Every structure is written in C-alpha cells, then in structure tokens.
Amino acid sequence: MTQDALRQWRRDLHRLPEAAWCEFRTSSLIAHHLSELGFSVMLGDKLLASNLIMGREVDVQAQKERALRQGAHPDWLTRIKEITGVMGVWDSGRPGPTLAFRFDIDAVEVDESQDELHPPSQEGWQSRNAGWMHACAHDGHTAIGLVLAERIAAQAEQLNGRIKLFFQPAEEGCRGGKALAAGGQLDDVDALLALHIGIHANSGELVVNPTEFLCSTKFDVEFMGRAVHAGLEPNAGSNALAAACTATTAMLGIARHRDGMTRINVGQLSGGSGRNVIPGHARLQGETRGATPALNDYMFGQVQQIVEGAAMMQGATYLIRKQGEAIGIENSPALLEEIVPLAQALKLETIHTRRFGASEDAGFLIERVQRNGGQAAYLILGANLAAPHHHPEFDFDEAVLEHGVALLESWLLSRLGA
C-alpha cells in the first residue's frame, strides 16, 4: 500500500508541475492531506520571512485560477494568500526532541519529452503544463513527505516530542530556502534531515555525506538606455542591448580564481524593440558559483564591476537584482553516525562521500539548525535515472521512494519512539 500511495502522489504531482512561487495546487493538496491526518498546518505567508523572498514575479490570481481548474483543494487554496509552501507539525503532547524534515516542491523550466518510449508519455502521466516539468525529482521528494506524514499519524501513540514537515517552495534557482530559514520555525529544531533523489548514486545506494555543494548567486541585470531612430539620429541614443552584450562577453571571460572552483553563466539575454530602433532596454539573467562563499563573492563582485563599466560605455543606467542564493553544506557528523546503521538495516549500501557539484538552498536551513545547537544533514537517496536531472526525458526508479520513507521513518522512531 505504501508503494501504491507513493506512486499515486508522485504521478499526480508530475502530471501538473508548478513553477517556483506558483505551487498553489501543490500547496493546497499538501495542506489538506496533513490537516486530514491531524497535523497542525502553517502556510507560506506566515512560514517564510517575506523580506528575504527572492525571484518572485507571480500573477497570483492567474496561478490560483489555473490551480483550481487543475484540482487544487478549494478551501485550502483560498487560505493561501500570496506565498506558497506548507509546514505540518505533529505534537505528541509528550516530552521529547523536535525533529524536522525538508521536502522541496517546485518544478523546472523544461519541456517534457513526448517520445513514446518515455515512460510518463507512454503511460499517460507526462506534464500537462507546457514548459514545466518535474525534471529534478521534487515530485518524488514531496511524495515521500506526504506518505511519511501518514506513517507518523498511524504510529502516534508510539511517538514522543514533535515533528515538523517542511514543504519548501522555490528551491530551483535557490530562491526559497533563505526565507524559510529566517522564518523562525527551525529555531527549536533539534535535528533536521533533507534528501535528494538520484544525484550521482544508483538505486539501493545512500550517500550520507555528499560534499562540494557550490555557493551561488542568481542575478538579473536590467540596462536602461535611450531609444531613438537608428537611421535619423543614432548618436542621440544609448544602446542598452549593446551594454548587455558587452557585459555578457566580459562576464564569460572573468578570470577563474586560484583558490578553488568558480563558475559563471549567462543563461538568457533579451532586449530591443525593432531593427530600426536603438534598444532602450535590455535584460540578462545569470549566475555565479564558487566552492566557498569567498570564491562566489569574488565572482559576483567581478560581475558588478563589469555591469557598471558596460553601462558607462553606452551611457546607460543599470539595476542588478539578486534572484537567488545558496551556501555550502556540512553535515553534522554525529547525525551521520545514527543514519548509517539505519540505512544498512534497510539493505541500503552506504557511501560516505561523493561530490554533489551543484547548488542547494537547503544549506540555509541546515546552517540555521546547526547555529542554534542542533544537528542537520543532507542525504542523497540513489536512484537509477532514465536521463540526467533537468533533462526532458528525466525519470527515476520509483521503487526508491519506499526506501526514502522507510529510512526517514526508522530515524524518527529511533529518536522519538516511546
């Protein structure tokens, strides 16, 4: 029954993916399910620190209307104001520690493959929202969290202490973690676990201490120039697109740092209004990454200098907006000592260290718990993949979902069992 429930949740969420900060259907279903099980529910508007929310440009009304058409729970959808995300709290009423789990819920800007050999397409549960796909297994993460909630409710009399389940919006682009961490609900947590399906690990494996999480800054730059007729008086204009192109070329040429790995990417560039008009506006979207906060700060500092110089060259002005951030992750060693024997008892092959090599805003949650004296860890639940993460043909071995529930359940029982 557990596997059936996991598959049902995963495929329902996969069929109707929602972008970062647009997870209204997903949040409403999560909130309803947790409430029905007896959890206390807190929604995103009260859960996240609104002043730290990044990269949120959402037509809330339009997204809610679509969510309702696609099966959102109407009562809970009404209760969600502007911000998505859900926390469920199970309080046993008996003394004990507070444990927490984090599950990310948003989708990726990827058009899912329609190839008949792609299992979701073949079996009829491929994405119905064009341009968006659960291509990073967040549908699986959410399914694990929802079925874990069922297991908690079923064993209520055996538990002490409290359990917090965090269903985080906007992990893609590293936009939601910092605001969730600052919201205050992690400050009483004694131990936190987060996990990710599939990265550099196969079905039956568990990476207990992934390393090399990259610090990152996601940014948008707007250049504001002066639009004029390109033939009559080009000298009177200020070419915003030329400034953006100059900046892009210079950013890609930033000298890499001797002290460690650094990255830069400009993923989107747009501007102008017509072939005979000097472009008065242009926008680029990019990101920096570094092996340490200092290395990432070096890269982003170079970006800021380049943007200022490129704007000056064209007589334009500019605005830089941070749209997301990530920091590194260091797991609590004592917590890993608990996890390894539990995983081995479940016949999972434990791998101590493996390179992560990407960015994850769960770092802010882990740092918050650790700074308050708690323990926290990020695990990789291995899964055989049909294609890499963020690929149109991404799919994972659904059998691992049950492994994920079993591992998290066995850990909480070891800590909270009566």
XYZ file of C-alpha atoms in Angstrom:
418
model
C 0.000 0.000 0.000
C 2.865 2.381 0.784
C 4.331 1.947 -2.695
C 0.912 2.476 -4.304
C 0.395 5.715 -2.354
C 3.876 6.938 -3.246
C 3.374 6.224 -6.919
C -0.058 7.879 -6.918
C 1.220 11.069 -5.279
C 4.344 11.215 -7.410
C 2.496 10.787 -10.699
C -0.280 13.229 -9.823
C 2.308 15.901 -8.991
C 4.345 15.039 -12.070
C 1.328 15.476 -14.317
C 0.677 19.016 -13.076
C 4.021 20.647 -12.231
C 4.167 24.180 -10.884
C 6.993 26.697 -11.081
C 8.761 28.281 -8.140
C 6.374 30.500 -6.126
C 3.466 29.174 -8.225
C 2.933 25.919 -6.308
C -0.649 26.765 -5.321
C -2.246 23.459 -6.316
C 0.595 21.503 -4.760
C 0.494 23.508 -1.517
C -3.279 23.205 -1.204
C -3.174 19.418 -1.598
C -0.315 19.089 0.887
C -2.100 21.269 3.437
C -5.352 19.334 3.073
C -3.624 15.964 3.400
C -1.688 16.994 6.512
C -4.781 18.501 8.101
C -6.809 15.353 7.459
C -4.097 13.331 9.193
C -4.236 15.549 12.275
C -1.215 17.785 11.707
C -1.300 21.468 12.584
C -0.713 23.393 9.359
C 1.095 26.676 8.719
C 1.058 28.234 5.252
C 3.755 30.122 3.397
C 2.668 33.674 4.208
C 3.326 33.024 7.910
C 6.083 30.475 7.400
C 8.599 32.424 5.300
C 10.331 35.730 6.046
C 8.787 37.860 3.291
C 11.638 40.392 3.233
C 14.085 37.670 2.121
C 11.990 36.180 -0.665
C 13.831 36.373 -3.981
C 12.941 35.931 -7.624
C 9.196 36.127 -7.161
C 7.279 37.627 -10.093
C 3.912 35.928 -9.970
C 0.404 36.734 -11.155
C -1.167 35.187 -8.061
C -4.735 35.370 -9.307
C -3.941 33.701 -12.627
C -1.924 30.967 -10.941
C -4.693 30.311 -8.420
C -7.287 30.111 -11.177
C -5.204 27.522 -13.010
C -4.598 25.606 -9.784
C -8.343 25.444 -9.147
C -9.012 24.205 -12.686
C -6.383 21.529 -12.181
C -7.794 20.127 -8.969
C -6.477 22.257 -6.109
C -8.339 21.867 -2.823
C -10.667 24.907 -2.934
C -10.813 25.662 0.801
C -7.062 25.469 1.316
C -6.413 27.362 -1.913
C -8.474 30.227 -0.503
C -6.424 30.208 2.703
C -3.151 30.517 0.796
C -2.617 34.248 0.356
C 0.428 35.209 -1.728
C 3.210 32.818 -0.718
C 3.279 29.062 -1.311
C 4.808 26.419 0.948
C 3.486 24.419 3.894
C 4.653 23.228 7.298
C 2.907 20.414 9.118
C 3.513 19.921 12.862
C 2.821 16.727 14.770
C 2.918 17.298 18.520
C 2.709 14.121 20.564
C 1.955 16.059 23.751
C 4.770 14.148 25.443
C 8.267 15.437 26.229
C 10.928 14.829 23.634
C 13.053 16.458 20.947
C 11.793 18.278 17.875
C 12.738 16.666 14.567
C 12.302 18.232 11.138
C 12.291 17.110 7.518
C 12.540 19.276 4.409
C 10.964 18.419 1.031
C 11.127 20.757 -1.992
C 8.019 21.019 -4.162
C 8.674 23.117 -7.293
C 9.274 22.089 -10.912
C 11.884 23.019 -13.528
C 11.557 25.119 -16.692
C 11.851 22.128 -19.037
C 9.505 20.879 -21.777
C 8.909 17.199 -21.100
C 9.684 14.725 -23.863
C 6.732 13.420 -25.837
C 8.701 10.423 -27.096
C 6.581 7.301 -26.901
C 9.407 5.448 -25.145
C 9.496 7.991 -22.311
C 7.551 6.221 -19.504
C 5.437 9.210 -18.388
C 4.380 9.790 -22.011
C 3.884 6.094 -22.625
C 1.725 5.676 -19.522
C -0.154 8.983 -19.679
C 1.243 10.922 -16.726
C 3.557 13.323 -18.527
C 3.444 17.056 -17.755
C 0.299 18.856 -18.884
C 1.735 22.294 -18.143
C 3.768 23.269 -21.179
C 7.282 24.448 -20.484
C 7.426 22.967 -16.979
C 8.375 19.541 -15.741
C 9.346 17.742 -12.569
C 12.774 17.016 -14.034
C 14.613 17.059 -10.698
C 12.571 14.550 -8.642
C 10.828 17.103 -6.426
C 7.599 15.226 -7.151
C 9.244 12.209 -5.551
C 10.520 14.232 -2.593
C 7.012 15.559 -1.953
C 5.505 12.085 -2.234
C 7.969 10.798 0.366
C 6.975 13.625 2.718
C 3.264 13.012 2.319
C 3.497 9.270 2.918
C 5.869 9.846 5.844
C 3.105 12.005 7.317
C 0.742 9.028 7.027
C 3.228 6.804 8.829
C 3.600 9.363 11.616
C -0.152 9.608 12.110
C -0.503 5.824 12.107
C 2.051 5.491 14.918
C 1.007 8.479 17.003
C 0.791 6.549 20.265
C 4.379 5.345 19.906
C 5.899 8.800 19.498
C 7.233 11.437 21.852
C 8.273 15.018 21.110
C 7.368 16.923 17.968
C 7.847 16.520 14.228
C 7.913 19.321 11.667
C 7.499 18.595 7.959
C 8.623 21.492 5.754
C 7.384 21.516 2.156
C 9.556 24.252 0.680
C 8.688 26.322 -2.392
C 11.173 27.704 -4.905
C 14.240 25.524 -4.491
C 15.004 25.833 -8.208
C 17.050 28.963 -8.613
C 17.801 28.814 -4.869
C 15.011 31.261 -4.048
C 13.042 29.877 -1.108
C 15.494 28.368 1.358
C 16.872 31.574 2.841
C 13.394 32.969 3.519
C 12.232 29.693 5.065
C 15.299 29.513 7.305
C 14.724 33.065 8.517
C 11.038 32.469 9.243
C 11.807 31.213 12.758
C 10.229 27.758 12.602
C 13.593 25.991 12.595
C 14.873 27.658 15.750
C 13.549 24.984 18.117
C 14.574 22.040 15.922
C 16.981 19.550 17.480
C 17.724 17.673 14.246
C 16.861 18.144 10.561
C 17.119 15.813 7.572
C 16.808 16.726 3.893
C 17.318 14.432 0.933
C 17.579 14.419 -2.848
C 16.814 11.553 -5.195
C 19.311 10.308 -7.729
C 22.295 12.655 -7.891
C 25.451 10.599 -8.604
C 24.020 7.494 -6.921
C 22.114 4.424 -8.107
C 19.113 2.561 -6.734
C 19.963 0.841 -3.476
C 22.644 3.377 -2.529
C 22.592 6.162 0.045
C 25.220 8.903 0.068
C 25.390 10.010 3.693
C 27.936 12.809 3.372
C 27.808 14.474 -0.055
C 30.427 17.186 -0.479
C 31.266 20.133 -2.746
C 27.965 21.979 -2.555
C 28.524 25.159 -4.533
C 27.784 28.598 -3.160
C 25.838 30.593 -5.725
C 24.266 33.942 -6.561
C 21.495 34.124 -9.155
C 21.025 37.577 -10.640
C 19.121 39.637 -13.188
C 20.572 42.797 -14.732
C 18.475 45.439 -16.444
C 20.117 48.051 -18.631
C 18.147 51.225 -19.308
C 19.274 53.289 -22.304
C 17.545 55.721 -24.657
C 15.579 54.514 -27.654
C 15.835 56.621 -30.812
C 15.561 56.187 -34.592
C 18.521 54.077 -35.692
C 18.851 55.937 -39.014
C 17.901 59.520 -38.267
C 19.819 60.130 -35.035
C 21.666 57.071 -33.679
C 24.069 59.414 -31.908
C 21.229 60.548 -29.630
C 20.545 57.070 -28.298
C 22.011 54.944 -25.552
C 22.175 51.305 -26.629
C 21.065 49.150 -23.708
C 21.409 45.935 -25.698
C 24.986 46.768 -26.630
C 25.712 47.266 -22.933
C 24.160 43.883 -22.121
C 26.143 42.146 -24.880
C 29.386 43.764 -23.717
C 28.657 42.709 -20.164
C 27.843 39.141 -21.216
C 31.090 38.734 -23.136
C 33.129 40.207 -20.296
C 31.410 38.067 -17.638
C 32.204 34.881 -19.512
C 35.825 35.993 -19.548
C 36.198 36.570 -15.798
C 39.495 35.100 -14.635
C 38.938 31.961 -12.601
C 40.321 32.021 -9.078
C 43.473 30.227 -7.940
C 41.966 29.200 -4.609
C 39.247 26.924 -5.939
C 36.450 26.201 -8.375
C 34.473 29.145 -9.776
C 31.684 29.279 -12.367
C 29.789 31.943 -14.341
C 26.881 31.585 -16.733
C 24.593 33.967 -18.588
C 21.556 31.899 -19.476
C 19.238 34.484 -21.029
C 19.714 37.766 -22.877
C 16.976 39.893 -24.399
C 16.291 43.466 -25.414
C 15.248 45.956 -28.036
C 12.003 46.628 -29.843
C 12.752 46.667 -33.573
C 15.527 46.558 -36.162
C 15.376 50.311 -36.769
C 15.315 51.409 -33.112
C 18.320 51.842 -30.843
C 17.468 49.469 -27.950
C 16.340 51.386 -24.907
C 16.087 48.355 -22.639
C 17.845 45.019 -22.235
C 17.928 42.274 -19.632
C 20.225 39.390 -18.862
C 19.890 36.541 -16.393
C 22.910 34.819 -14.967
C 24.518 33.077 -12.057
C 27.854 32.788 -10.308
C 29.071 29.799 -8.331
C 32.055 29.119 -6.126
C 33.407 26.335 -3.966
C 33.330 28.692 -0.951
C 31.427 31.858 -0.051
C 34.582 33.909 -0.651
C 35.056 32.467 -4.143
C 31.438 33.104 -5.064
C 31.700 36.649 -3.678
C 34.763 37.182 -5.881
C 32.809 36.135 -8.980
C 29.769 38.256 -8.151
C 31.983 41.231 -7.337
C 33.510 40.934 -10.800
C 30.003 40.837 -12.289
C 29.085 44.079 -10.537
C 32.190 45.850 -11.836
C 31.580 44.617 -15.376
C 27.945 45.733 -15.367
C 28.919 49.215 -14.180
C 31.597 49.524 -16.860
C 29.404 48.212 -19.680
C 26.632 50.650 -18.782
C 29.086 53.545 -18.654
C 30.447 52.670 -22.097
C 26.972 53.050 -23.628
C 25.688 55.908 -21.488
C 23.081 53.620 -19.943
C 21.970 53.023 -16.390
C 21.524 49.634 -14.772
C 19.855 47.712 -11.977
C 21.124 44.414 -10.524
C 18.665 42.215 -8.669
C 19.636 39.129 -6.704
C 17.182 36.381 -7.599
C 18.535 33.505 -5.537
C 21.336 32.389 -3.245
C 22.913 29.194 -1.978
C 25.624 28.443 0.544
C 27.651 25.309 1.245
C 26.512 22.358 3.346
C 28.419 20.466 6.029
C 26.578 17.568 7.612
C 26.654 17.034 11.363
C 29.000 14.048 11.953
C 27.108 12.712 14.983
C 23.879 12.581 12.968
C 25.569 10.568 10.220
C 26.642 8.009 12.812
C 22.943 7.461 13.516
C 21.933 7.254 9.848
C 24.491 4.693 8.638
C 23.326 1.687 10.703
C 19.676 2.503 9.995
C 20.375 2.554 6.250
C 22.333 -0.673 6.424
C 19.496 -2.353 8.299
C 17.294 -1.442 5.326
C 19.828 -3.071 2.955
C 20.936 0.269 1.521
C 24.584 0.445 0.507
C 26.007 3.443 2.340
C 28.523 5.622 0.520
C 30.262 8.014 2.854
C 31.383 10.772 0.490
C 30.529 11.710 -3.068
C 30.753 15.038 -4.889
C 27.462 16.933 -5.213
C 28.790 19.603 -7.598
C 25.696 21.826 -7.743
C 23.886 24.323 -5.511
C 21.135 23.693 -2.943
C 19.375 26.265 -0.788
C 18.772 23.673 1.929
C 22.140 24.942 3.132
C 20.394 27.887 4.788
C 18.098 25.528 6.730
C 20.970 23.296 7.796
C 23.071 26.266 8.864
C 20.168 27.710 10.897
C 19.632 24.480 12.814
C 23.337 23.988 13.458
C 23.830 27.578 14.637
C 21.104 27.029 17.222
C 22.875 23.962 18.568
C 21.008 21.317 16.572
C 22.166 18.672 14.110
C 21.377 18.578 10.402
C 22.270 16.534 7.350
C 21.594 16.343 3.613
C 21.378 12.852 2.108
C 21.344 11.544 -1.449
C 18.898 8.706 -1.999
C 20.276 6.872 -5.020
C 18.036 6.084 -7.990
C 18.603 4.739 -11.472
C 17.773 7.526 -13.940
C 16.440 7.433 -17.483
C 18.213 10.729 -18.261
C 20.122 13.362 -16.267
C 18.459 15.869 -13.971
C 16.825 18.823 -15.772
C 16.611 16.784 -18.998
C 13.340 16.431 -20.994
C 13.484 12.635 -20.601
C 14.309 12.636 -16.882
C 12.667 9.847 -14.916
C 13.739 7.836 -11.881
C 13.213 4.387 -10.419
C 10.064 4.797 -8.325
C 10.977 1.826 -6.134
C 13.397 4.060 -4.231
C 10.532 6.149 -2.853
C 9.721 3.394 -0.380
C 13.381 3.319 0.673
C 13.155 7.028 1.418
C 10.069 6.711 3.600
C 11.491 3.699 5.436
C 14.781 5.460 6.193
C 13.189 8.658 7.492
C 10.617 6.704 9.498
C 13.242 4.477 11.101
C 15.295 7.527 12.094
C 12.381 9.352 13.716
C 11.344 6.191 15.560
C 14.909 5.803 16.844
C 14.750 9.336 18.204
C 11.112 9.690 19.242
C 9.869 6.153 19.821
C 8.191 5.620 23.176
